N, CA, C and O atoms as a DFTB+ gen file, in Angstrom:
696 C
 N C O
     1  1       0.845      -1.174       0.000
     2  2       0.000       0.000       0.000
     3  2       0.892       1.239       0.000
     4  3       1.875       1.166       0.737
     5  1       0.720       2.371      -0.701
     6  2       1.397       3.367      -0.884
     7  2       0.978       4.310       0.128
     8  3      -0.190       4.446       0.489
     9  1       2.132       5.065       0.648
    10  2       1.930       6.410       1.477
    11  2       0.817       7.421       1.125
    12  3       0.778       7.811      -0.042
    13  1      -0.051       7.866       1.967
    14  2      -0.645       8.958       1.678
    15  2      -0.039      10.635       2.063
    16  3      -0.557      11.751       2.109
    17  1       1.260      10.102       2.281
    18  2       1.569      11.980       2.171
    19  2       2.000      11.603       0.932
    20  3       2.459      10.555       0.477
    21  1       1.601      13.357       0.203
    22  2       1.916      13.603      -0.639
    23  2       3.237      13.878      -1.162
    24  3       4.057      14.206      -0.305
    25  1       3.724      13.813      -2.593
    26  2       5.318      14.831      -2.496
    27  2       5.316      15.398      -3.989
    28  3       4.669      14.733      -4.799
    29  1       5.715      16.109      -4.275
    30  2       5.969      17.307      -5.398
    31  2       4.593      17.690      -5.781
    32  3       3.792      18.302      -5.074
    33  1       4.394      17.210      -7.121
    34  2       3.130      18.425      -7.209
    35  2       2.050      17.755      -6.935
    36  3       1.164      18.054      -7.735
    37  1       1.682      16.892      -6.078
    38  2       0.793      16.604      -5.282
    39  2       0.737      16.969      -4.313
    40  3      -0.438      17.164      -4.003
    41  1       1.654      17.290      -3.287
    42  2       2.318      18.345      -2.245
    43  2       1.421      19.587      -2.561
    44  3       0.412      19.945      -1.953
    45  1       2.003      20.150      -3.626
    46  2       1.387      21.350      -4.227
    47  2      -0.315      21.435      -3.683
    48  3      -0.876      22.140      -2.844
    49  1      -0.912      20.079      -4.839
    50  2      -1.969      20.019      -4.841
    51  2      -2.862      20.023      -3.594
    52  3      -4.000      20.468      -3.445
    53  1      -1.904      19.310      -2.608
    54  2      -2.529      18.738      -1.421
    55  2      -2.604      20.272      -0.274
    56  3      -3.564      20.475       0.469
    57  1      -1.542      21.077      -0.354
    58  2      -1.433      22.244       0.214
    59  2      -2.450      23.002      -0.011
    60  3      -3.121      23.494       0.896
    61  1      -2.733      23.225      -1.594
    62  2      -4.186      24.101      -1.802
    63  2      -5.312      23.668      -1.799
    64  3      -6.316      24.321      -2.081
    65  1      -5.268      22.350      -1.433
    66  2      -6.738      22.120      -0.746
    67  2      -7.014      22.121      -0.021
    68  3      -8.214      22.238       0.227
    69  1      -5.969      21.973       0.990
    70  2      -5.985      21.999       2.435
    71  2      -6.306      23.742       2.299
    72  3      -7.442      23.987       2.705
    73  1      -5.873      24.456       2.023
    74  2      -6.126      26.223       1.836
    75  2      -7.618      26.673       1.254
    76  3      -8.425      27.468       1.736
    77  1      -7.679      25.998       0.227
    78  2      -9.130      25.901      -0.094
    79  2     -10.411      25.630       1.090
    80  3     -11.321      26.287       1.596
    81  1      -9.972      24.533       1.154
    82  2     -11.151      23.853       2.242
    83  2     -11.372      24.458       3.760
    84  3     -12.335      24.226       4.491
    85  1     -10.198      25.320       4.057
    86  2      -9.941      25.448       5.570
    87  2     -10.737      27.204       5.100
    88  3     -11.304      27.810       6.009
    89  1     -10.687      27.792       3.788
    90  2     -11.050      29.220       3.648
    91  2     -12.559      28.605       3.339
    92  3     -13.423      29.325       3.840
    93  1     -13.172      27.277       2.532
    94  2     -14.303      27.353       2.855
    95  2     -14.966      26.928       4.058
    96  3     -16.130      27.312       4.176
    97  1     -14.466      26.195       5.009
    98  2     -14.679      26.501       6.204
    99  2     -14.864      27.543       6.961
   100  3     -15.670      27.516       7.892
   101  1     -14.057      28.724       6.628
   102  2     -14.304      29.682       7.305
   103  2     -15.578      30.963       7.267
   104  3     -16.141      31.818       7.949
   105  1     -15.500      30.230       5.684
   106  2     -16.508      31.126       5.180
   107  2     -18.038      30.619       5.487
   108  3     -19.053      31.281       5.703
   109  1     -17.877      29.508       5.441
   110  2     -19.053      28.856       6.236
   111  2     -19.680      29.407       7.647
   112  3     -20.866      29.630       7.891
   113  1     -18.619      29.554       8.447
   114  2     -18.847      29.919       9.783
   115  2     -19.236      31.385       9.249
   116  3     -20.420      31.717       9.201
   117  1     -18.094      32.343       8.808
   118  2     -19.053      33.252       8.426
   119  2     -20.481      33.696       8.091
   120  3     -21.181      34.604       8.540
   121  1     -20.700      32.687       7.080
   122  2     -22.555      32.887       6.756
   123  2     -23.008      32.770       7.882
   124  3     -23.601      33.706       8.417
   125  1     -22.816      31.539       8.507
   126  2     -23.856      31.119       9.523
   127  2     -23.942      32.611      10.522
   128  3     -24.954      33.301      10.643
   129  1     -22.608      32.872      11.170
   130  2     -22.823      34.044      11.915
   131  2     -24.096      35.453      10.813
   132  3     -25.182      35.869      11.217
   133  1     -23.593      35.724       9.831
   134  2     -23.561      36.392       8.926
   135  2     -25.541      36.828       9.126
   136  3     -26.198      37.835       9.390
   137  1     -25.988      34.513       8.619
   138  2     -27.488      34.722       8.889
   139  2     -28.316      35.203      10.232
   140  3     -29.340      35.872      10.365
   141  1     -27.265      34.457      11.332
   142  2     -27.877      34.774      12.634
   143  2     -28.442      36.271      12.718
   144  3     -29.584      36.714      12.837
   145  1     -26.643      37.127      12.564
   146  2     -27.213      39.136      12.578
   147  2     -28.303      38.850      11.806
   148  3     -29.358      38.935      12.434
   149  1     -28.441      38.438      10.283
   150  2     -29.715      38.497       9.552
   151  2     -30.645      38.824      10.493
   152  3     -31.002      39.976      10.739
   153  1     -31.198      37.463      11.225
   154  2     -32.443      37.260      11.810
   155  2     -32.456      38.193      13.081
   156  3     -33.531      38.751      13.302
   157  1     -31.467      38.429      13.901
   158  2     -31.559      38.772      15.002
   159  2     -31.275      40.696      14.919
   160  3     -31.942      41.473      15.602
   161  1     -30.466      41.025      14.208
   162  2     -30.888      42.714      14.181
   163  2     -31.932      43.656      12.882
   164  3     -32.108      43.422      11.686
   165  1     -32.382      44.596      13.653
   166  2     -33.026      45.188      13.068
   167  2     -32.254      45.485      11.933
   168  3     -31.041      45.279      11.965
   169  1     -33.031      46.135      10.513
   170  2     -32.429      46.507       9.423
   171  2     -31.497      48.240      10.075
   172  3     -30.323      48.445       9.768
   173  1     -32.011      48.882      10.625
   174  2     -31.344      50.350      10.860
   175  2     -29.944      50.101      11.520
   176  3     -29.017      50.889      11.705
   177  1     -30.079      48.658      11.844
   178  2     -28.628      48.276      12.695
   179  2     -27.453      47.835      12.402
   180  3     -26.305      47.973      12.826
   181  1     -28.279      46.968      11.143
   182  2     -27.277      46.226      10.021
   183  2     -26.681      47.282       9.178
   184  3     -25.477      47.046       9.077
   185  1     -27.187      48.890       8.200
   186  2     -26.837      49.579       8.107
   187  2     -25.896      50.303       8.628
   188  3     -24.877      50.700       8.064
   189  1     -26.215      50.472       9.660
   190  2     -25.390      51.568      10.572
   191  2     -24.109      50.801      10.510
   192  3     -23.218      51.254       9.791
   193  1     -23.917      49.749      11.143
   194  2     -22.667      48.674      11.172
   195  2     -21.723      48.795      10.200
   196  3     -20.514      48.807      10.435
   197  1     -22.285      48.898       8.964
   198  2     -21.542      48.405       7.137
   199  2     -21.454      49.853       7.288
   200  3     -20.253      49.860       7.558
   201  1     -21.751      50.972       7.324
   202  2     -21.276      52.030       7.522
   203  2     -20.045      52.686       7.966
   204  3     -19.191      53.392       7.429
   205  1     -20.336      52.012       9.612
   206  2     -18.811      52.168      10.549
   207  2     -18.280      51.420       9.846
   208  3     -17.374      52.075       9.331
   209  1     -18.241      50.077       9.338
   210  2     -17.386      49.514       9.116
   211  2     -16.347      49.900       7.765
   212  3     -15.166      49.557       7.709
   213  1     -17.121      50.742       6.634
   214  2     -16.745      50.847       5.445
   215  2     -16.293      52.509       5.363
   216  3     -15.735      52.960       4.363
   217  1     -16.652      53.437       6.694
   218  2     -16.454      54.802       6.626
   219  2     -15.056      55.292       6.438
   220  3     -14.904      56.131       5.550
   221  1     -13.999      54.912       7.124
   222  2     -12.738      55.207       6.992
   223  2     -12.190      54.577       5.667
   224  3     -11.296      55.236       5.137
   225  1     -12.489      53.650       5.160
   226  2     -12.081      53.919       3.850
   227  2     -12.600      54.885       2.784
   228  3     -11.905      55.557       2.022
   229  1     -14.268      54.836       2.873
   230  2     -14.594      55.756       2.032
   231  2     -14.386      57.238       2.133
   232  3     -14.718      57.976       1.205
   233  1     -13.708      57.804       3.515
   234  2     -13.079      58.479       3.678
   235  2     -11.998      59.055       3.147
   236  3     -11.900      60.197       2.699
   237  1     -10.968      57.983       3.236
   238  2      -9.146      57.823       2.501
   239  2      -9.968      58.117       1.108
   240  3      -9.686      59.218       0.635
   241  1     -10.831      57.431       0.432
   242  2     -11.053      57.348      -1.055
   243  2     -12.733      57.313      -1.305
   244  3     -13.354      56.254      -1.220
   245  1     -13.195      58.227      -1.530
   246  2     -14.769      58.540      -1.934
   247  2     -15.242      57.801      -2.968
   248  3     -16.443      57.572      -3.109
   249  1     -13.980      57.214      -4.068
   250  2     -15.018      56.574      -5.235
   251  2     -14.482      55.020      -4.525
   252  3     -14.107      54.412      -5.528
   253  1     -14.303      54.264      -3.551
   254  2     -13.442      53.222      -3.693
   255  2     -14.982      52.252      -4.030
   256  3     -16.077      52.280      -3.469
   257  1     -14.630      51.697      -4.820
   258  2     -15.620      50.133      -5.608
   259  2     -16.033      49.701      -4.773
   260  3     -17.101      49.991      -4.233
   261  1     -14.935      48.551      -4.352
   262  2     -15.323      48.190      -3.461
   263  2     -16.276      48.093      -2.243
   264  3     -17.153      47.295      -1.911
   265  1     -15.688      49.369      -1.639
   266  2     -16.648      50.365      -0.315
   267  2     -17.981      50.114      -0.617
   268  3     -18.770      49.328      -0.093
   269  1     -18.173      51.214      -1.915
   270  2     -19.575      51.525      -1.853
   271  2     -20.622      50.286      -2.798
   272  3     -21.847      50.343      -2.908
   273  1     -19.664      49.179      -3.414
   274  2     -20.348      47.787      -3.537
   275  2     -20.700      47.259      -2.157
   276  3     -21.756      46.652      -1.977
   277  1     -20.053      47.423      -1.434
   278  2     -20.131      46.709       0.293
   279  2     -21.682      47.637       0.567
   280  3     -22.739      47.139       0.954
   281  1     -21.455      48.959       0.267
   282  2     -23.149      49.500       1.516
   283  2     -23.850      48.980       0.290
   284  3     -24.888      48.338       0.453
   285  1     -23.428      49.174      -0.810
   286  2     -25.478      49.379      -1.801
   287  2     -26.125      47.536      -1.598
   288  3     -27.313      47.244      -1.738
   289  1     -24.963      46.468      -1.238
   290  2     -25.143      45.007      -0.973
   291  2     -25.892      45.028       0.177
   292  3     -26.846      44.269       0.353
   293  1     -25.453      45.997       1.114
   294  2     -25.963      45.727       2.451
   295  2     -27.568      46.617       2.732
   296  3     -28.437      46.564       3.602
   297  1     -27.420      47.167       1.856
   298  2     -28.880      48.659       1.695
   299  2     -29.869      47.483       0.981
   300  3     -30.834      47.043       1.606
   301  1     -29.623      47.130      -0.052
   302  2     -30.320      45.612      -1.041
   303  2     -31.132      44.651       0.133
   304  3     -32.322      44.474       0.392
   305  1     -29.734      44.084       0.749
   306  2     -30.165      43.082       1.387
   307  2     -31.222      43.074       2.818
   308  3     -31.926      42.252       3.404
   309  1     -30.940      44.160       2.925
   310  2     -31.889      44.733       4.337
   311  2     -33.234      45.675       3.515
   312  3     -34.203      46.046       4.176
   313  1     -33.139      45.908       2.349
   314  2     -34.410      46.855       2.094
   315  2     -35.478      46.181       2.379
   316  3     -36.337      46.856       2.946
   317  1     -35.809      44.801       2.142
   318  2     -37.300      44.716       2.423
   319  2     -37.116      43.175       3.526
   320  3     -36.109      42.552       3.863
   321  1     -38.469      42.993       3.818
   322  2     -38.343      41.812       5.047
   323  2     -38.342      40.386       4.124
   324  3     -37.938      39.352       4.654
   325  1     -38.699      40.382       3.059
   326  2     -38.508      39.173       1.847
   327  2     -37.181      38.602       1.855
   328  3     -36.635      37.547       2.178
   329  1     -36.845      39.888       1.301
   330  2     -34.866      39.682       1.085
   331  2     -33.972      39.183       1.908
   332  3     -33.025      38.424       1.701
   333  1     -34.614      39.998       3.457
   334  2     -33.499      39.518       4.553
   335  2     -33.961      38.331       5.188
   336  3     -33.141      37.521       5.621
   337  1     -35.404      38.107       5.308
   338  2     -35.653      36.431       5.570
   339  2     -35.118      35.740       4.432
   340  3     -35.071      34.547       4.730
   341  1     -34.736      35.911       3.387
   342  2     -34.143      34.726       2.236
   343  2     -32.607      34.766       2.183
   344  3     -31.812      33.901       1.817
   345  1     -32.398      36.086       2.677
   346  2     -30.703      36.611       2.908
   347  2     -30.228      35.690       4.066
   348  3     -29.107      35.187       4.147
   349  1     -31.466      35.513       5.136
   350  2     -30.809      35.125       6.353
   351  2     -30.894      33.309       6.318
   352  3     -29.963      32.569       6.634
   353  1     -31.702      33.049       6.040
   354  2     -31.876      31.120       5.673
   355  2     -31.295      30.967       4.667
   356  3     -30.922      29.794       4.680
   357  1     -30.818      31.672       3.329
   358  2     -29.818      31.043       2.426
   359  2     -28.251      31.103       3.514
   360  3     -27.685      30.083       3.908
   361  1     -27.989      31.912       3.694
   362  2     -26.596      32.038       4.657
   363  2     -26.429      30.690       5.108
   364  3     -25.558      29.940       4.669
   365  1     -27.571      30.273       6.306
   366  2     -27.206      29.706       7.587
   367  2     -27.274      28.497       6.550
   368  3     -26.231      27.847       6.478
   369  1     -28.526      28.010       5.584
   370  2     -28.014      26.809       5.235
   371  2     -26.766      26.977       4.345
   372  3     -26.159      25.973       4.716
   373  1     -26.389      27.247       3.913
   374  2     -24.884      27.170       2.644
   375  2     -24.198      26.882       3.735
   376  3     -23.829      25.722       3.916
   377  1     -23.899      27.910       4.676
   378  2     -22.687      27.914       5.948
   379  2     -22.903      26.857       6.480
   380  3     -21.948      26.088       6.368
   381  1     -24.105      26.292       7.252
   382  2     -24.108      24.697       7.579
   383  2     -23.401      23.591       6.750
   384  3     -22.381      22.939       6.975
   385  1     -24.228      23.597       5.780
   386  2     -23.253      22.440       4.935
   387  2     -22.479      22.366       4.683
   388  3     -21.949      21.268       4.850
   389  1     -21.511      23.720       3.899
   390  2     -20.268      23.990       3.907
   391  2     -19.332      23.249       5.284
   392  3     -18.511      22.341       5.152
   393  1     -19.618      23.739       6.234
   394  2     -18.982      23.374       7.730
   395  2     -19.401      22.249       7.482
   396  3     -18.791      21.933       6.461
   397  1     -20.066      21.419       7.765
   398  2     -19.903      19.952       7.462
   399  2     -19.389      19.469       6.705
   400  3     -19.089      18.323       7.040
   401  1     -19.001      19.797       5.510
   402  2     -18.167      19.251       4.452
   403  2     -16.858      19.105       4.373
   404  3     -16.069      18.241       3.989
   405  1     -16.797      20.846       5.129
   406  2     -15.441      20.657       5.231
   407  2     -14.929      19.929       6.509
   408  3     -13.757      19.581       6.655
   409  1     -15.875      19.742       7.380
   410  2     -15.019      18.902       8.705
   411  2     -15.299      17.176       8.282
   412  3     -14.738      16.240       8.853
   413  1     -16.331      17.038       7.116
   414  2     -15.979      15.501       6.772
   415  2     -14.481      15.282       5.469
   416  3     -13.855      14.264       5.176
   417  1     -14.358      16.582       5.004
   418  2     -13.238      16.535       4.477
   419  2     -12.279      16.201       5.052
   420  3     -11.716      15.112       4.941
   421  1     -11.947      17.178       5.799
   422  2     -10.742      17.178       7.125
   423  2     -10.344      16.160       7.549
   424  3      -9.148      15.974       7.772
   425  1     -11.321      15.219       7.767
   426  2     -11.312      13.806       8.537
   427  2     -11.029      12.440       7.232
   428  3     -11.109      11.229       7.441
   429  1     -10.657      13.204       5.769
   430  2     -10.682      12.282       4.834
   431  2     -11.446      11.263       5.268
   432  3     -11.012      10.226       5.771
   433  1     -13.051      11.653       5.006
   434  2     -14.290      10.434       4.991
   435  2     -14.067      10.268       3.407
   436  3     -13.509      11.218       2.856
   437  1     -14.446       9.150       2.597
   438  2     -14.384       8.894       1.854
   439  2     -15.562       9.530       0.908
   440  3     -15.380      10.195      -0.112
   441  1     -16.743       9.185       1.464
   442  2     -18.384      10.341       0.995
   443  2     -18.040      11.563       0.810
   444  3     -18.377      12.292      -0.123
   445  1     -17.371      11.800       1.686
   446  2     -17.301      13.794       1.224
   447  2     -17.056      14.519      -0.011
   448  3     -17.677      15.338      -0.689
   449  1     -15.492      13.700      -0.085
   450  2     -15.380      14.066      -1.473
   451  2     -16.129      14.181      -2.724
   452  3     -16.060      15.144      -3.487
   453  1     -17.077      12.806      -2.938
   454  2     -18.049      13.526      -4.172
   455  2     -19.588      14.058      -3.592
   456  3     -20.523      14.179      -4.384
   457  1     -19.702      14.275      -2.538
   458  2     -20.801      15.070      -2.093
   459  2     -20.319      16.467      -1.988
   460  3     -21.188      17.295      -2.262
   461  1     -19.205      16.927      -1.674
   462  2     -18.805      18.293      -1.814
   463  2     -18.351      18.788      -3.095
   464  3     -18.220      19.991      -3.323
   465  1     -18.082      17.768      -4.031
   466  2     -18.157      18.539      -5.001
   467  2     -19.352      18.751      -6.094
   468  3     -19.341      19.560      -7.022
   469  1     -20.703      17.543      -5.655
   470  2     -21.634      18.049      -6.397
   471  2     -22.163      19.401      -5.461
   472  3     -22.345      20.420      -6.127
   473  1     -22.378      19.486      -4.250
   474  2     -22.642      20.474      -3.702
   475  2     -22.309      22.227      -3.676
   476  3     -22.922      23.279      -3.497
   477  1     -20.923      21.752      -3.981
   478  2     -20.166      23.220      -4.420
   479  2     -20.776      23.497      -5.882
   480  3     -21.263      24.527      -6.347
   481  1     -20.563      22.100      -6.504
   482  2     -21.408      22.795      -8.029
   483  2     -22.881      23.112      -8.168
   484  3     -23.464      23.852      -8.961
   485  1     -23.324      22.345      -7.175
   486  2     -25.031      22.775      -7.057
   487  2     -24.952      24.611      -6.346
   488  3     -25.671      25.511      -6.780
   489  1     -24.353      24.716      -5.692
   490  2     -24.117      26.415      -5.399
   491  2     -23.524      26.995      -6.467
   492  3     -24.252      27.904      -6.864
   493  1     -22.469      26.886      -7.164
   494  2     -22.092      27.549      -8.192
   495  2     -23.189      27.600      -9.107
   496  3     -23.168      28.796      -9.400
   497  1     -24.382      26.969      -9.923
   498  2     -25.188      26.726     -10.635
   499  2     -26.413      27.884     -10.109
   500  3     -27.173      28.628     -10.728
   501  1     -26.149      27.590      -8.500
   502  2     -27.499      28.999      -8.273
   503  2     -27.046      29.848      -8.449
   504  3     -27.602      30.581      -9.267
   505  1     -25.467      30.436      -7.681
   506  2     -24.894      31.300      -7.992
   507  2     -25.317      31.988      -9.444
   508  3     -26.057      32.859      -9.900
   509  1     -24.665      31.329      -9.718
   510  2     -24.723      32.024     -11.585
   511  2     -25.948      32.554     -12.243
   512  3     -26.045      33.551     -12.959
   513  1     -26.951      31.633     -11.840
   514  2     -28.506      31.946     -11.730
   515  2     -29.086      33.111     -11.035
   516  3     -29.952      33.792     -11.586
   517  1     -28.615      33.390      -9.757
   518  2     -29.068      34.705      -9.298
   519  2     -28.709      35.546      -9.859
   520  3     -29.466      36.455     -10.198
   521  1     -26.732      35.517     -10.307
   522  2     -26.321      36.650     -11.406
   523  2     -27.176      37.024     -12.198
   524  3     -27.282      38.248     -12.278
   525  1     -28.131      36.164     -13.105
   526  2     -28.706      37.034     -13.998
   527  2     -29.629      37.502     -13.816
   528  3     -30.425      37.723     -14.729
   529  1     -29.901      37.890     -12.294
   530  2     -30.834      38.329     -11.711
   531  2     -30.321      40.094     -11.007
   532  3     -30.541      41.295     -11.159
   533  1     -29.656      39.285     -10.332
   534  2     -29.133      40.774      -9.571
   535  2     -27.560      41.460     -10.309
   536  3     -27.383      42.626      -9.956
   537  1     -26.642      40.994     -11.087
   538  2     -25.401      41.070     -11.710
   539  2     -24.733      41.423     -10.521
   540  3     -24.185      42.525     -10.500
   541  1     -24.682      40.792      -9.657
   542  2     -24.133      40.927      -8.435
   543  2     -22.088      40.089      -8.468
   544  3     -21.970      38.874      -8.307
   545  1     -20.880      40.934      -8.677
   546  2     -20.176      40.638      -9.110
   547  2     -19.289      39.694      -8.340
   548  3     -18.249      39.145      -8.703
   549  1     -20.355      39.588      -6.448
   550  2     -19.997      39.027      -5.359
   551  2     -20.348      37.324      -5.732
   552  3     -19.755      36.413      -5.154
   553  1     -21.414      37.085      -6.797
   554  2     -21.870      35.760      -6.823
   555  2     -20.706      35.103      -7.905
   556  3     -20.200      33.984      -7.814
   557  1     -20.527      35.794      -8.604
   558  2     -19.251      35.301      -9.976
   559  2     -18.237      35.208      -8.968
   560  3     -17.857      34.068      -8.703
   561  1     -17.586      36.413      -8.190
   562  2     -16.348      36.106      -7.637
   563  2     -15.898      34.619      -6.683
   564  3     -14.843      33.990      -6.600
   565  1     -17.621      34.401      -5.878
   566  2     -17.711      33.569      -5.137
   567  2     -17.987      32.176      -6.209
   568  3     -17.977      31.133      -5.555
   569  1     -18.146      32.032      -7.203
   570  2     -18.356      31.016      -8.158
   571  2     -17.231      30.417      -8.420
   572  3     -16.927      29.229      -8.312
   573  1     -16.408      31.660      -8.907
   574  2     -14.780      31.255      -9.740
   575  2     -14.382      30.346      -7.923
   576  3     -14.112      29.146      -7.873
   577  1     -14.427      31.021      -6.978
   578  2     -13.516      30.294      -5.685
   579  2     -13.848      29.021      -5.713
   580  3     -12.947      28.201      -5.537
   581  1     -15.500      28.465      -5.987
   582  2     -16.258      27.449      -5.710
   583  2     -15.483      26.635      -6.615
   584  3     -14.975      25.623      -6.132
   585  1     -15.310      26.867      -7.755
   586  2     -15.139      26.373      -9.069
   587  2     -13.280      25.662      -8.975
   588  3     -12.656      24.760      -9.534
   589  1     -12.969      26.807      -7.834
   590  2     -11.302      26.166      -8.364
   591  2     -11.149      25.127      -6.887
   592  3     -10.125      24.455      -6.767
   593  1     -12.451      25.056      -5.600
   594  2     -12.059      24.432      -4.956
   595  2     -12.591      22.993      -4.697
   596  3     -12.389      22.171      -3.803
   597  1     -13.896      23.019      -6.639
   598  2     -14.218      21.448      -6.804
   599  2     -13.030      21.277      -7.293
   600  3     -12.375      20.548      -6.548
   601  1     -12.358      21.676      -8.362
   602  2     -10.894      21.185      -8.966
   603  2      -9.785      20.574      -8.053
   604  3      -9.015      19.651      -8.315
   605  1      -9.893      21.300      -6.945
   606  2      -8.757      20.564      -6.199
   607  2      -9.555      19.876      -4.991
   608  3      -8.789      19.751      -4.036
   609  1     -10.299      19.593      -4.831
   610  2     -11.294      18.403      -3.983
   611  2     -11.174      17.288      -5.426
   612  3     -10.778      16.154      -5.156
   613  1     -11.326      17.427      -6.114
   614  2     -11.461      16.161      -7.271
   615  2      -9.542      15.852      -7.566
   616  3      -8.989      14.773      -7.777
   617  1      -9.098      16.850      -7.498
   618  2      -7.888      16.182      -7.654
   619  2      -7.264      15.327      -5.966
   620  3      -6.684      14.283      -5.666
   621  1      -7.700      16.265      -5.405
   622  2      -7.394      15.348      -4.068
   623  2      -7.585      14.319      -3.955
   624  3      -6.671      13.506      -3.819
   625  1      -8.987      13.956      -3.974
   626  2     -10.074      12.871      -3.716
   627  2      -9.136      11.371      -4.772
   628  3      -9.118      10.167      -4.516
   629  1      -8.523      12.086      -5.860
   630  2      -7.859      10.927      -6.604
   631  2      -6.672      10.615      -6.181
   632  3      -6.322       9.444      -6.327
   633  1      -5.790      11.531      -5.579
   634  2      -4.685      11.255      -5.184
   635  2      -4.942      10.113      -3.840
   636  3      -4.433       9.013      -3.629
   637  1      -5.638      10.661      -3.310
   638  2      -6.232       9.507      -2.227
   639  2      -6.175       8.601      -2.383
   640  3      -5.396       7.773      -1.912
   641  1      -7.473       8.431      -3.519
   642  2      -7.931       6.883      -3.852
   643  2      -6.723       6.224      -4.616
   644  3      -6.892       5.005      -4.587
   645  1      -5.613       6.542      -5.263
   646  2      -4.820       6.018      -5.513
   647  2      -3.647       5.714      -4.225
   648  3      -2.997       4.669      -4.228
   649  1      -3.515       6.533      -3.383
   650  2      -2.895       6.303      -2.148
   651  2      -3.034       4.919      -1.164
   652  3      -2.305       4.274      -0.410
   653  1      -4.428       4.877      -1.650
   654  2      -5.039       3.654      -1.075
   655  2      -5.363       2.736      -1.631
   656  3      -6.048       1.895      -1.049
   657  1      -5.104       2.625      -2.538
   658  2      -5.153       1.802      -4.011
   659  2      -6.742       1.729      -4.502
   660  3      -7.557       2.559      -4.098
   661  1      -7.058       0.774      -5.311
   662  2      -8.389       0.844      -5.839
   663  2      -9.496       0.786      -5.158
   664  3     -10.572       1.067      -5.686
   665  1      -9.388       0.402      -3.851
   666  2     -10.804       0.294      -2.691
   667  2     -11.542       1.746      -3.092
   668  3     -12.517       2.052      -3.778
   669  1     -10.185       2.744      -1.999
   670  2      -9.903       3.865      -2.423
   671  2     -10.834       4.222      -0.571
   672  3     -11.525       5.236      -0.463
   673  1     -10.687       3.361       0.499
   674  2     -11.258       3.803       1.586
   675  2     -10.243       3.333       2.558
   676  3      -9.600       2.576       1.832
   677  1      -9.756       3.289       3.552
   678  2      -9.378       2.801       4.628
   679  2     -10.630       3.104       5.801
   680  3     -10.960       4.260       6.066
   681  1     -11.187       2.070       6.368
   682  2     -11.905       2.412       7.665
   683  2     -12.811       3.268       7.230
   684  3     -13.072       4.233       7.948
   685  1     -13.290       3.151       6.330
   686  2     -14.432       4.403       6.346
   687  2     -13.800       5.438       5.567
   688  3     -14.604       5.925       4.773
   689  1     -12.461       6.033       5.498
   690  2     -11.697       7.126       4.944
   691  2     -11.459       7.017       3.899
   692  3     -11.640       5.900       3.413
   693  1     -11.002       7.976       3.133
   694  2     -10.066       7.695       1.695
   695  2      -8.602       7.849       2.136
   696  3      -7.693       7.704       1.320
């Protein structure tokens, strides 16, 4: 049976997934927090917040993109009670599953791997779908990430199963 550490450009490979997976982890936890404020503060509060938070830059720089993409997202998402009940239950579920995926990743379960990557592509697919709804340049940016971190979950997932030869599980794992 062959080693499962990696070495050269599987190394590589194995590093940016581990980077991948640990930033969609994080981002996971993010939403989830993200939906909670959803549900739990008023809209005048959520404003005010993205405000302080975005003022000193728009300060340093009045036209910065960025900045004022950050309030008109956050003005959108809080304008009506539709939006932010759908703002706040899309969050918490994506961020749920995400966090599960990535902690059955983590644990090289053998399932994860092709459940996270139809899953990431089932989000990339809405993603893209809301784009042509809102041209929101946050859903593309978040697509391309989705997109390069089925690529290296599928390349992982093989390096594995070859690690472990054709079963492609140890104990439940890959």
């Amino acid at each position: 049976m062959r080693s499962s550490t990696p070495s050269g450009r599987n190394r590589i490979v194995h590093v940016l997934f581990l980077i991948g997976v640990i930033g969609k982890g994080l981002d996971g936890v993010m939403e989830i927090v993200g939906g909670l404020l959803l549900l739990l503060l008023r809209p005048d509060r959520i404003d005010t917040a993205v405000r302080v938070l975005t003022q000193h830059e728009l300060i340093e720089d009045p036209n910065d993109f960025l900045m004022h993409l950050i309030v008109q997202s956050a003005q959108h998402l809080v304008g009506d009670a539709s939006t932010k009940i759908f703002g706040a239950v899309f969050l918490l579920s994506h961020g749920a599953i995400k966090v599960g995926l990535v902690w059955a990743l983590l644990r090289r379960e053998a399932w994860a791997y092709p459940v996270a990557i139809l899953a990431f592509a089932a989000f990339v697919a809405y993603q893209l779908y809301r784009y042509t709804h809102t041209h929101s340049i946050w859903l593309l940016a978040l697509s391309l990430l989705d997109m390069v971190v089925i690529a290296l979950t599928w390349l992982e997932y093989r390096r594995l199963k070859g690690a472990y030869g054709s079963c492609g599980t140890r104990h439940g794992s890959v």
